[in-house]
PDB file of C-alpha atoms in Angstrom:
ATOM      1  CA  UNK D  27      58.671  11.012  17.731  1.00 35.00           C
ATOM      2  CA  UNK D  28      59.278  10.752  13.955  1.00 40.00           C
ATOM      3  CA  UNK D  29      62.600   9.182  13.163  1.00 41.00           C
ATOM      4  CA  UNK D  30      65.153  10.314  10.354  1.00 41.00           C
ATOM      5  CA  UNK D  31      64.363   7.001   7.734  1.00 49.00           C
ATOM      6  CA  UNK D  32      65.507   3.941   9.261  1.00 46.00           C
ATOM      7  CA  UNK D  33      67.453   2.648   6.204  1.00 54.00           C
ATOM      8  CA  UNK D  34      69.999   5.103   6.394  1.00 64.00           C
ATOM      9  CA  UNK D  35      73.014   4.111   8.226  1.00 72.00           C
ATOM     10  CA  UNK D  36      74.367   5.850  11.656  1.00 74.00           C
ATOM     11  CA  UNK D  37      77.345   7.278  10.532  1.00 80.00           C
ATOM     12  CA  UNK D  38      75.150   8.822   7.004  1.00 79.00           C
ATOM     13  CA  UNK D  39      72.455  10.263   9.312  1.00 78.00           C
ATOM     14  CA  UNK D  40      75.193  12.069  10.993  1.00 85.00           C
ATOM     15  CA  UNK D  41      76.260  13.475   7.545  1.00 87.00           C
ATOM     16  CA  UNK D  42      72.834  14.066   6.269  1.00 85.00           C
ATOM     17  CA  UNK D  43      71.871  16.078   9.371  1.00 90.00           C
ATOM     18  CA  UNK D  44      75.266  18.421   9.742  1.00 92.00           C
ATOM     19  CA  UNK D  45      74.708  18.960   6.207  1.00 93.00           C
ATOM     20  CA  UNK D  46      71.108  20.328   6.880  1.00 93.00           C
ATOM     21  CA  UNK D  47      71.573  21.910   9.748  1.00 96.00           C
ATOM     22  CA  UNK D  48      74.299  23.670   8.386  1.00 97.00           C
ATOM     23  CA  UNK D  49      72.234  24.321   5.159  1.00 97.00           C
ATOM     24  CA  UNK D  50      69.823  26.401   7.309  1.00 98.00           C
ATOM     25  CA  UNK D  51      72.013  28.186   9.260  1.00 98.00           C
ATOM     26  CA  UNK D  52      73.391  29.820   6.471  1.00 98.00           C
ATOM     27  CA  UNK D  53      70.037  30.463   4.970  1.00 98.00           C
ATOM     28  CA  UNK D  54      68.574  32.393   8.263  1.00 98.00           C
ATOM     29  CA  UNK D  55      71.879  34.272   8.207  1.00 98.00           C
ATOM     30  CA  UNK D  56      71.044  35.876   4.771  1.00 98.00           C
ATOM     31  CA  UNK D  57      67.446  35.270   3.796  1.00 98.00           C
ATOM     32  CA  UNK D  58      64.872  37.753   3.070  1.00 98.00           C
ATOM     33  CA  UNK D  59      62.196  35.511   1.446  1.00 98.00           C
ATOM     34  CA  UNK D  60      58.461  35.688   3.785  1.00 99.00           C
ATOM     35  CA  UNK D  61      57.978  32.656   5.308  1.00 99.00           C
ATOM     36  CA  UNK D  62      54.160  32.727   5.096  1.00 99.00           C
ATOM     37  CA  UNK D  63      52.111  32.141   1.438  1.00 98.00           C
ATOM     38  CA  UNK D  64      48.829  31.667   0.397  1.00 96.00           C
ATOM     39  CA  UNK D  65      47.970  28.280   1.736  1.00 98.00           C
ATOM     40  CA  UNK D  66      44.480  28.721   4.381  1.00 98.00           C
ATOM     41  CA  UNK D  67      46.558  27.173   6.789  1.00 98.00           C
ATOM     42  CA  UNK D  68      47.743  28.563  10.246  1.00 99.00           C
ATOM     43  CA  UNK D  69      51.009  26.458  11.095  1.00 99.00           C
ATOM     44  CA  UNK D  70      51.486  26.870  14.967  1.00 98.00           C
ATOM     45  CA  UNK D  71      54.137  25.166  17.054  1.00 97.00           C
ATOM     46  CA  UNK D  72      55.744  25.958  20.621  1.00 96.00           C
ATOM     47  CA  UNK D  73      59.332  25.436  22.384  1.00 96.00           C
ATOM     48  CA  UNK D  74      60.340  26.751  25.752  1.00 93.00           C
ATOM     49  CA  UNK D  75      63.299  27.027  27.632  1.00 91.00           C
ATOM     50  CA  UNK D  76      66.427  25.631  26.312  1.00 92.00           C
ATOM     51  CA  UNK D  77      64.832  24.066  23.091  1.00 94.00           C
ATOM     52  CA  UNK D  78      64.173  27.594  22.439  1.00 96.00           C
ATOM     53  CA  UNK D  79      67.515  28.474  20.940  1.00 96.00           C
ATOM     54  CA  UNK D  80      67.099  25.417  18.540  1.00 97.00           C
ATOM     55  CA  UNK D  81      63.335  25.907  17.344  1.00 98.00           C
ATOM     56  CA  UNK D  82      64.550  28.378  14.116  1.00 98.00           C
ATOM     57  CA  UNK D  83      65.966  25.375  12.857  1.00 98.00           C
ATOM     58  CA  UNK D  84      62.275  24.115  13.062  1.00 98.00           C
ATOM     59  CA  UNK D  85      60.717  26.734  11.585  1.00 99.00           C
ATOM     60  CA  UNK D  86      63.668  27.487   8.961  1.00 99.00           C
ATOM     61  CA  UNK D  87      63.335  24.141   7.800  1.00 98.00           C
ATOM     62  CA  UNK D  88      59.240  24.436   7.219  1.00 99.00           C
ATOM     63  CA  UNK D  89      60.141  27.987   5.906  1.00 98.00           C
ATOM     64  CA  UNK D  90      61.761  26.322   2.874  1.00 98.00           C
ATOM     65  CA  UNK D  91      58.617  24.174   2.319  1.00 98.00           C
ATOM     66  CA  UNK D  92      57.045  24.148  -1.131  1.00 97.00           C
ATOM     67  CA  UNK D  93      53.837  25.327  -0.014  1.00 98.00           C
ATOM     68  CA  UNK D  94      53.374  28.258   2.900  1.00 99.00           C
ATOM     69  CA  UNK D  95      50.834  28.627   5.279  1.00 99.00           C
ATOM     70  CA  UNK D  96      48.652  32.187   5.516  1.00 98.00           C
ATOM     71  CA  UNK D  97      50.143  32.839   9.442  1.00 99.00           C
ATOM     72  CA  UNK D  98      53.207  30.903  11.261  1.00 99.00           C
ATOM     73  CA  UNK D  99      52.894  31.167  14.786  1.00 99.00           C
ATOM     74  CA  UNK D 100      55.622  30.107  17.492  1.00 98.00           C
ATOM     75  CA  UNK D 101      54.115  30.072  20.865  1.00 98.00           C
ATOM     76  CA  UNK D 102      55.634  30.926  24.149  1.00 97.00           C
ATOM     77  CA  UNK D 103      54.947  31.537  27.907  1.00 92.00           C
ATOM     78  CA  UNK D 104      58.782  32.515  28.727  1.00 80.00           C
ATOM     79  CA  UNK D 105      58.181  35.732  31.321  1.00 81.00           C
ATOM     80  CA  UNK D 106      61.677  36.792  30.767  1.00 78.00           C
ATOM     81  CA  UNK D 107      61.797  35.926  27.084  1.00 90.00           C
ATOM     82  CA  UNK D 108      63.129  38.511  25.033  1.00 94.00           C
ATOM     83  CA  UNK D 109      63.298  38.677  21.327  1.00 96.00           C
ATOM     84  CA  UNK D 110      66.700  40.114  21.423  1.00 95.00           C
ATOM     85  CA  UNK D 111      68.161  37.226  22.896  1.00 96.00           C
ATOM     86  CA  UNK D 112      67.649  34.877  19.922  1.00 98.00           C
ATOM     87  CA  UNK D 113      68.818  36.626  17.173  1.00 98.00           C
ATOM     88  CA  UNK D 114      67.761  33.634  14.194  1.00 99.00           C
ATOM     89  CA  UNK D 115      64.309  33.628  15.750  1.00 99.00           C
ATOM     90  CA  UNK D 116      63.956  37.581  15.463  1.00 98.00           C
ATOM     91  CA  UNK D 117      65.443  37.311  11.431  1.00 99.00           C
ATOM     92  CA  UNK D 118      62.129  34.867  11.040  1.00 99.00           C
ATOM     93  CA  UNK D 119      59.973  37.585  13.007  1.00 99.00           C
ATOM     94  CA  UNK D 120      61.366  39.957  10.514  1.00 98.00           C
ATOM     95  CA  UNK D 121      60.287  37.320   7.726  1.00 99.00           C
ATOM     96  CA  UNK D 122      56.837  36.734   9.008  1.00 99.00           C
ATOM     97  CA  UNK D 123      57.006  34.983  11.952  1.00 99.00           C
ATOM     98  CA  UNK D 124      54.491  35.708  14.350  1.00 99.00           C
ATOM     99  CA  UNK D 125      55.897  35.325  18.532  1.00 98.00           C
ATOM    100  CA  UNK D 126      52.850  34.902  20.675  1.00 97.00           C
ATOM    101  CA  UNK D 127      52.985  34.697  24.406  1.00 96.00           C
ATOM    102  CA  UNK D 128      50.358  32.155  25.812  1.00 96.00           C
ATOM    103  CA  UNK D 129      49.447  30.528  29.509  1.00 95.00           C
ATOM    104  CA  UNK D 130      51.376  28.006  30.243  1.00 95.00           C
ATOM    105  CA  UNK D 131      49.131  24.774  28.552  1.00 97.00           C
ATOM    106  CA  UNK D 132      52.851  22.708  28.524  1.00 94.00           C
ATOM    107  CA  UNK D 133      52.216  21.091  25.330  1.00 95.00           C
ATOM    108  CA  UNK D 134      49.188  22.064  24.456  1.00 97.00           C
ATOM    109  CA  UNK D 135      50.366  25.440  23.526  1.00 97.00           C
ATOM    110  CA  UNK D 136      50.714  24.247  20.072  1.00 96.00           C
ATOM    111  CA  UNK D 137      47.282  24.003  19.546  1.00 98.00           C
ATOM    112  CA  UNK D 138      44.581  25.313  22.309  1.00 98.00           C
ATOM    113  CA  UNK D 139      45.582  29.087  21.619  1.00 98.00           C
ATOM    114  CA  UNK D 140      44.725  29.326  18.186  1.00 98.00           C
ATOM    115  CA  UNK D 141      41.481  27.236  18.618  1.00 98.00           C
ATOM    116  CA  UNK D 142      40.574  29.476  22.133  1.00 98.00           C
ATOM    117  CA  UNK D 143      41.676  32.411  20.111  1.00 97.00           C
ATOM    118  CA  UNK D 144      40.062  31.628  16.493  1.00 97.00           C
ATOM    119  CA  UNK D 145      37.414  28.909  17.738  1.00 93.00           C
ATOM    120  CA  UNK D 146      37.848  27.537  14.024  1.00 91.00           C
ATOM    121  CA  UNK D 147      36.996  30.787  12.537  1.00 93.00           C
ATOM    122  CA  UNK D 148      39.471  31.307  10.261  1.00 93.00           C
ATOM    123  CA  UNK D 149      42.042  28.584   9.103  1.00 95.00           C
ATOM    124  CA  UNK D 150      42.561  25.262   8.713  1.00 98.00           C
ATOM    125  CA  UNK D 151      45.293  24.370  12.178  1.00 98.00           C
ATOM    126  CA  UNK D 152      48.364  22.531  11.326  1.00 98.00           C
ATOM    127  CA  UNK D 153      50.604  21.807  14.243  1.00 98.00           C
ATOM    128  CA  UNK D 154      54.345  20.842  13.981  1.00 97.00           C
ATOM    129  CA  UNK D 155      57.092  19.853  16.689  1.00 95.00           C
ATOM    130  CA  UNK D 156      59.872  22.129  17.909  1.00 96.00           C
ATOM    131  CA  UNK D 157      62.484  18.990  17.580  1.00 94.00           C
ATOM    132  CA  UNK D 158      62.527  17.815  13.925  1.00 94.00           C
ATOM    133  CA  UNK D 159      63.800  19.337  10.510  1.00 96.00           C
ATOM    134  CA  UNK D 160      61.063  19.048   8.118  1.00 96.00           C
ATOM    135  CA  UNK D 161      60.972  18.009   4.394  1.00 95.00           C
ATOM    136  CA  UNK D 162      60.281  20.010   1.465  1.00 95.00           C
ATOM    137  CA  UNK D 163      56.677  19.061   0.952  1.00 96.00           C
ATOM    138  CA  UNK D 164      55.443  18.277   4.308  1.00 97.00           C
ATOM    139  CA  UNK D 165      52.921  21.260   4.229  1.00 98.00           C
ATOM    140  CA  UNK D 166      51.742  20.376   0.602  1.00 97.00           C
ATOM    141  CA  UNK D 167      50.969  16.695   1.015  1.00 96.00           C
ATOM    142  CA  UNK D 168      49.003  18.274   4.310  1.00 98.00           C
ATOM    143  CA  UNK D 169      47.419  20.751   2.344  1.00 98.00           C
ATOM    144  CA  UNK D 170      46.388  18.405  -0.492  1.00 97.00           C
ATOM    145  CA  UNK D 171      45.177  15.822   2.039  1.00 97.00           C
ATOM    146  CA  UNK D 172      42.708  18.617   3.330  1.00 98.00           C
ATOM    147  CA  UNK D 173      41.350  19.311  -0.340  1.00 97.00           C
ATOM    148  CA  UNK D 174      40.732  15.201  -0.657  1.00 97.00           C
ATOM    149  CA  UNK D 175      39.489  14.802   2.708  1.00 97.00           C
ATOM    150  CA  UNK D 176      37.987  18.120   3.922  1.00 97.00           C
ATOM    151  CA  UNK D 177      36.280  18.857   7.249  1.00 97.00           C
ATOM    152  CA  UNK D 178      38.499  15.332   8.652  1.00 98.00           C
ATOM    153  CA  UNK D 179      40.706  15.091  11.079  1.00 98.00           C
ATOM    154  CA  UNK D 180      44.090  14.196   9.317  1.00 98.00           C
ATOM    155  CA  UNK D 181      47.893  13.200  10.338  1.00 97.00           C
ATOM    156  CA  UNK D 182      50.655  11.688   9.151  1.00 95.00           C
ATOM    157  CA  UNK D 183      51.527   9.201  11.865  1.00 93.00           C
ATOM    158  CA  UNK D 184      48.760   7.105  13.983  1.00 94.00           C
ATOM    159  CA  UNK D 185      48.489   4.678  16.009  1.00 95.00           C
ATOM    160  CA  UNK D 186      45.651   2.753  16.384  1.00 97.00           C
ATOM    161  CA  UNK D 187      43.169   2.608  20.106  1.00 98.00           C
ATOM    162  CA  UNK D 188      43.603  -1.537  20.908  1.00 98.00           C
ATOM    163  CA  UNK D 189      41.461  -2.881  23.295  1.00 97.00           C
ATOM    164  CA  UNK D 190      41.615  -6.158  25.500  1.00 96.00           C
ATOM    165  CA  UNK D 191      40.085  -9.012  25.961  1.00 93.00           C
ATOM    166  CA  UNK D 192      37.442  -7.131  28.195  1.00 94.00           C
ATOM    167  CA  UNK D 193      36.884  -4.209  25.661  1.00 95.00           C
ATOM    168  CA  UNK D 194      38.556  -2.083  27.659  1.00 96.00           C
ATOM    169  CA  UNK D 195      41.560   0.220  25.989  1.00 97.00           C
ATOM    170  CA  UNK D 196      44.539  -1.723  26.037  1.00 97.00           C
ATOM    171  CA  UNK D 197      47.924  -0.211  27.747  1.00 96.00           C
ATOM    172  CA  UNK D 198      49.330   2.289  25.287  1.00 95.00           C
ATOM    173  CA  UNK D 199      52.843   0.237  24.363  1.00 93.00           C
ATOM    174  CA  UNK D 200      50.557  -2.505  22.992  1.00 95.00           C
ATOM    175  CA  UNK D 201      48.459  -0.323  20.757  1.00 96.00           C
ATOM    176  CA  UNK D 202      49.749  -1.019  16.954  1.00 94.00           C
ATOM    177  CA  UNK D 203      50.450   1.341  14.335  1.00 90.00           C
ATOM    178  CA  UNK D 204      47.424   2.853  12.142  1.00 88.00           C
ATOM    179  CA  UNK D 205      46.735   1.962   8.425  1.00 80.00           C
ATOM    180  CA  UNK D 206      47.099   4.806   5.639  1.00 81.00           C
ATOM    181  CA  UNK D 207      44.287   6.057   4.164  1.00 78.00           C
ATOM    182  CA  UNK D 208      41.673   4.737   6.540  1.00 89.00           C
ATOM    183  CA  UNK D 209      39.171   7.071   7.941  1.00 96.00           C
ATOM    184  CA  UNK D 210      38.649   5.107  11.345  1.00 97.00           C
ATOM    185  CA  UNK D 211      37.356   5.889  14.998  1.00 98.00           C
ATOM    186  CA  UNK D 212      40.550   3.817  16.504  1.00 98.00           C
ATOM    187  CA  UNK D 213      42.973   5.659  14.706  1.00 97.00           C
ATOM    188  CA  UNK D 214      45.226   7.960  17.212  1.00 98.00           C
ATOM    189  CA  UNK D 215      46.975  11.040  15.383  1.00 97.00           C
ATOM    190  CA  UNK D 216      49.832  12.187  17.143  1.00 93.00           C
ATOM    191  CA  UNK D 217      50.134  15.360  16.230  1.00 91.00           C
ATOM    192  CA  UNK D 218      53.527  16.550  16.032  1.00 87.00           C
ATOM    193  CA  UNK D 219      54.641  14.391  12.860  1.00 91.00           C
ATOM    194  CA  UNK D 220      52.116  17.084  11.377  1.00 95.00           C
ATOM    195  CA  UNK D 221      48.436  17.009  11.535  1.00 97.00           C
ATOM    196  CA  UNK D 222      45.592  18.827  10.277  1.00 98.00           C
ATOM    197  CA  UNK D 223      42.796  20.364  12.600  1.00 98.00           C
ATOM    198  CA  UNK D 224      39.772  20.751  10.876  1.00 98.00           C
ATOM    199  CA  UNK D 225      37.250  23.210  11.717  1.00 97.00           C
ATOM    200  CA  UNK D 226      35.002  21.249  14.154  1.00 97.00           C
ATOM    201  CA  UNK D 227      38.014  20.026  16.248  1.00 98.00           C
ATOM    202  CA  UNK D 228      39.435  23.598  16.837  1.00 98.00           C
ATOM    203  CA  UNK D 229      35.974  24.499  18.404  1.00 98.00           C
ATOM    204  CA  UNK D 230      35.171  21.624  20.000  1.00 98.00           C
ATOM    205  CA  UNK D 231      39.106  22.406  21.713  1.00 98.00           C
ATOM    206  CA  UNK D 232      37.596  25.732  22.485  1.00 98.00           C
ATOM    207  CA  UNK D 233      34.355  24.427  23.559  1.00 98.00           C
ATOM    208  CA  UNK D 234      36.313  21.903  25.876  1.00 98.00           C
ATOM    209  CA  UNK D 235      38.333  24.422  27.569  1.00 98.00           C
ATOM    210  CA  UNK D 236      40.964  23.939  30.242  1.00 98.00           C
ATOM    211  CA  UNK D 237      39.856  20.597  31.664  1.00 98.00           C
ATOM    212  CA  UNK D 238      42.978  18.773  29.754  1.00 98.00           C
ATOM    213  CA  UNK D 239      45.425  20.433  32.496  1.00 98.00           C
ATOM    214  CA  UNK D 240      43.804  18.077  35.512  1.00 98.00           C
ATOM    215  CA  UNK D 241      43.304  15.088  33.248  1.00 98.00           C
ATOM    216  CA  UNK D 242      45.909  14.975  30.453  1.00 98.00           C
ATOM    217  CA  UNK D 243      48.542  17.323  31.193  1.00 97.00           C
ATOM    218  CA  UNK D 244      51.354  16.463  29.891  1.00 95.00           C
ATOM    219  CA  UNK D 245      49.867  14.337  26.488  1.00 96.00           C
ATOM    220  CA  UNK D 246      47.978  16.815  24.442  1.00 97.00           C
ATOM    221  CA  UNK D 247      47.602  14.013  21.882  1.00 97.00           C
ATOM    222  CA  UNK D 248      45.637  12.411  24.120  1.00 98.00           C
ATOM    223  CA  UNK D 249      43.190  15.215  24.889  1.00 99.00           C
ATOM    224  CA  UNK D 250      42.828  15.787  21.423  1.00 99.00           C
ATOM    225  CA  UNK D 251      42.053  12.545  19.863  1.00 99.00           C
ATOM    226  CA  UNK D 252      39.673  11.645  22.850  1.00 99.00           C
ATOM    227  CA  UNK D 253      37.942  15.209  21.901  1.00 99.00           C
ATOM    228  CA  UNK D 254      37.452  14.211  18.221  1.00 99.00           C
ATOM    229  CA  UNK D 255      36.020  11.145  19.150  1.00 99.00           C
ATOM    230  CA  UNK D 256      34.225  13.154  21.547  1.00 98.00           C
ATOM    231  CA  UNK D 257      32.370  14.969  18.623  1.00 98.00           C
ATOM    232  CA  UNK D 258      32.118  12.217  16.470  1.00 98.00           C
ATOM    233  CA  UNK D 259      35.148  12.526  14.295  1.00 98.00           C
ATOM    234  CA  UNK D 260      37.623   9.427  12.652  1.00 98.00           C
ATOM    235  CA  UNK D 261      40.623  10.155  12.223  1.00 98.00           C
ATOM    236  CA  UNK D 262      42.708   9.080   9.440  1.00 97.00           C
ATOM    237  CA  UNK D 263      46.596   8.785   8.635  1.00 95.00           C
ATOM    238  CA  UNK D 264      47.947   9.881   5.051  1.00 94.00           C
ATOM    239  CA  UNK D 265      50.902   8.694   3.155  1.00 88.00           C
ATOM    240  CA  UNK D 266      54.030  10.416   3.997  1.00 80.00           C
ATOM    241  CA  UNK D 267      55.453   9.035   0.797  1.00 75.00           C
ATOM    242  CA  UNK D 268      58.978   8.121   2.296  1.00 78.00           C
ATOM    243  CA  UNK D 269      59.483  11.830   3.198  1.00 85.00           C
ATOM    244  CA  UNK D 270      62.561  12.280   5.623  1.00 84.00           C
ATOM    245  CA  UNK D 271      62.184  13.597   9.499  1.00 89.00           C
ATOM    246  CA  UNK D 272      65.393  14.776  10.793  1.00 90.00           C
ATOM    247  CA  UNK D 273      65.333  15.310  14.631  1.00 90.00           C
ATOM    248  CA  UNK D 274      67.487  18.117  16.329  1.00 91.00           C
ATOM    249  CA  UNK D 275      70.728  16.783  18.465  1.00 85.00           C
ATOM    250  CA  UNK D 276      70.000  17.319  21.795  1.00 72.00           C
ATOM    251  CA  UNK D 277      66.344  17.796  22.187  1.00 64.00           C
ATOM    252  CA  UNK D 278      65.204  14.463  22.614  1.00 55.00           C
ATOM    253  CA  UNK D 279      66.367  13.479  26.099  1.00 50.00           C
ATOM    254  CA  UNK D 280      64.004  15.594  27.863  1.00 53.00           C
ATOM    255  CA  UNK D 281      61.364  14.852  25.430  1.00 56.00           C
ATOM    256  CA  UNK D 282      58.280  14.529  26.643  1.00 59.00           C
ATOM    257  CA  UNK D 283      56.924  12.025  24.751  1.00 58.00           C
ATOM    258  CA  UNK D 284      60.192   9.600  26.922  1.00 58.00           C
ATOM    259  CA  UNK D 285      58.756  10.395  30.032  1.00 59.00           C
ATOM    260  CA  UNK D 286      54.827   9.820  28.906  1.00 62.00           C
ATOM    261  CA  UNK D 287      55.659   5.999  27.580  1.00 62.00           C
ATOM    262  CA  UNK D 288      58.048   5.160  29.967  1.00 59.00           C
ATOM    263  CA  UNK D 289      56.716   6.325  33.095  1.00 68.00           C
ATOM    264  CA  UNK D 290      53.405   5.055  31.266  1.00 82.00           C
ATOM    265  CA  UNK D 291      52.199   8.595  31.751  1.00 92.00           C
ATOM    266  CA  UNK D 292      49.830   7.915  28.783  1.00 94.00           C
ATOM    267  CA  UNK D 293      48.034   5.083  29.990  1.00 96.00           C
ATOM    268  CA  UNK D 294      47.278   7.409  33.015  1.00 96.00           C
ATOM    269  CA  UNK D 295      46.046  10.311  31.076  1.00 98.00           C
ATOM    270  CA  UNK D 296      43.882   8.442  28.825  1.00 98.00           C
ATOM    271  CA  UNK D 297      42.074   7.076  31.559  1.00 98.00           C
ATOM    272  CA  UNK D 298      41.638  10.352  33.344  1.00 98.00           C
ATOM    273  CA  UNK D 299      40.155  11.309  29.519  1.00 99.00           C
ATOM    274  CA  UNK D 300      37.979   9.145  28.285  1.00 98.00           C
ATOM    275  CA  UNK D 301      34.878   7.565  28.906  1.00 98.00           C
ATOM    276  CA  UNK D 302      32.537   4.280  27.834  1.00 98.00           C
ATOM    277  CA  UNK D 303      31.150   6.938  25.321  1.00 98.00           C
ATOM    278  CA  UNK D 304      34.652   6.763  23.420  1.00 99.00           C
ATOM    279  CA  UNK D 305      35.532   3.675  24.082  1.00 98.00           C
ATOM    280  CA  UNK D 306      31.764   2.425  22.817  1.00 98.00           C
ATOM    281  CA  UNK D 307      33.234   4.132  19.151  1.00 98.00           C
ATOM    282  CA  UNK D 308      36.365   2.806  19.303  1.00 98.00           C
ATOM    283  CA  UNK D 309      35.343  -0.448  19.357  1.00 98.00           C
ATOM    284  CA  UNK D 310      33.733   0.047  16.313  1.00 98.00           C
ATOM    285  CA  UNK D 311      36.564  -0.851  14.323  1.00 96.00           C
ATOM    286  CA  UNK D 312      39.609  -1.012  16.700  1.00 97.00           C
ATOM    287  CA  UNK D 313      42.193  -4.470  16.885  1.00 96.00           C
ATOM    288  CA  UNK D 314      42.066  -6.472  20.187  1.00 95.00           C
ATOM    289  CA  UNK D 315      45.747  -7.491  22.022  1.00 92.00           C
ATOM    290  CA  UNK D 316      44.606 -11.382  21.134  1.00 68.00           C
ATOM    291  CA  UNK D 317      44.607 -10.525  17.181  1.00 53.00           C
ATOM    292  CA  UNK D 318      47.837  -9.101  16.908  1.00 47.00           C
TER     293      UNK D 318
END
């Protein structure tokens, strides 16, 4: 999860993020202004359930953004959802907001529709989380990263695959964080922070199909990095440039990424996912437990 910056004070974050929040709720009250552009870049997210009435302050937020993505697509898998019952969502729809209904992939719905759909055929895949208020130039640092660094597989925040003393990968809570600007095989992108899917990812997603829901479930950043490496892909972390990430009140207690760490759901996943293939690349340029 991507924190609001750390040097701000409790009782100022408060401030800062009424202030926003409130900021956007009178802007989807009155707006008219598209919320797609010109940028080659699908920007897809998902929500469900009760996060569902607080994802247009999501997708408000990126709608403000200085660049725009071609097609903005909020996922669901809701049977009984009904447009009509989220009035701020259906002002976006009216803006350019596209609802899709989807399988239920749990998290994954972000991201495995568009590739299964698209298999890489038409944009560039930027994902985003249903839980944070985004800054203004989240999508243009993205974009510009993908000019720089096309055809790689790009995010903002990584960790970094650290293996033991045997080689092995070590548990997840003792993996450090990744290095900016360095295209490597141990770097792990978690995607919702904001990440770009290049071309040969989204097919090799497609290509991959539905195993992830028997091995990695429930950590689609997992099955994605482990993919990459899969087909032969670094991945590498670019500057955020002291940008701001504003998480939504009362969305992070159930948040998945919680239970994943500390149930150490990820450690399971992973080794459900990968093989001595991956790990063999990893330890190409990965950090070992005893040097850190």
């Amino acid at each position: 999860m991507v924190s609001m910056d750390l040097t701000y004070s409790r009782p100022v974050k408060i401030v800062l993020k009424s202030a926003a929040m409130g900021r956007l709720r009178a802007l989807n009250a009155v707006s008219k202004k598209s919320i797609v552009g010109k940028a080659p870049i699908t920007l897809s997210l998902t929500s469900y359930a009760d996060r569902l009435k607080t994802v247009w302050y999501t997708i408000e937020s990126l709608a403000q953004g200085s660049v725009l993505p071609a097609r903005f697509i909020l996922w669901v898998d809701e049977e009984d959802f009904s447009i009509d019952n989220y009035p701020e969502l259906k002002r976006l729809q009216n803006r350019g907001l596209e609802i899709r209904f989807t399988k239920n992939y749990g998290p994954h719905k972000k991201a495995y529709p568009y590739c299964l759909e698209t298999g890489g055929e038409e944009n560039l895949l930027v994902t985003a989380d249903d839980d944070i208020l985004y800054p203004k130039n989240w999508l243009r640092y993205l974009n510009e990263a993908a000019v720089q660094y096309p055809g790689e597989f790009l995010g903002y925040r990584t960790h970094r695959f650290t293996l033991d003393a045997q080689g092995q990968v070590a548990p997840y809570k003792q993996w450090v964080y990744g290095s900016v600007n360095d295209a490597l095989y141990s770097n792990f992108i978690t995607t919702g922070a904001g990440t770009i899917f290049p071309v040969t990812l989204q097919k090799a997603l497609k290509e991959a199909g539905e195993d992830f829901l028997d091995k990695s479930p429930k950590a689609d950043d997992i099955w994605v990095n482990i993919i990459a490496l899969r087909n032969g892909l670094k991945a590498r972390k670019i500057d955020h440039r002291g940008m701001t990430f504003i998480s939504i009140p009362r969305t992070q207690k159930n948040a998945l990424h919680h239970q994943n760490v500390a149930e150490n759901l990820n450690d399971k996943q992973l080794a459900a996912s990968i093989t001595q293939n991956e790990i063999d690349l990893i330890a190409q340029d990965a950090p070992r437990v005893s040097e850190n």
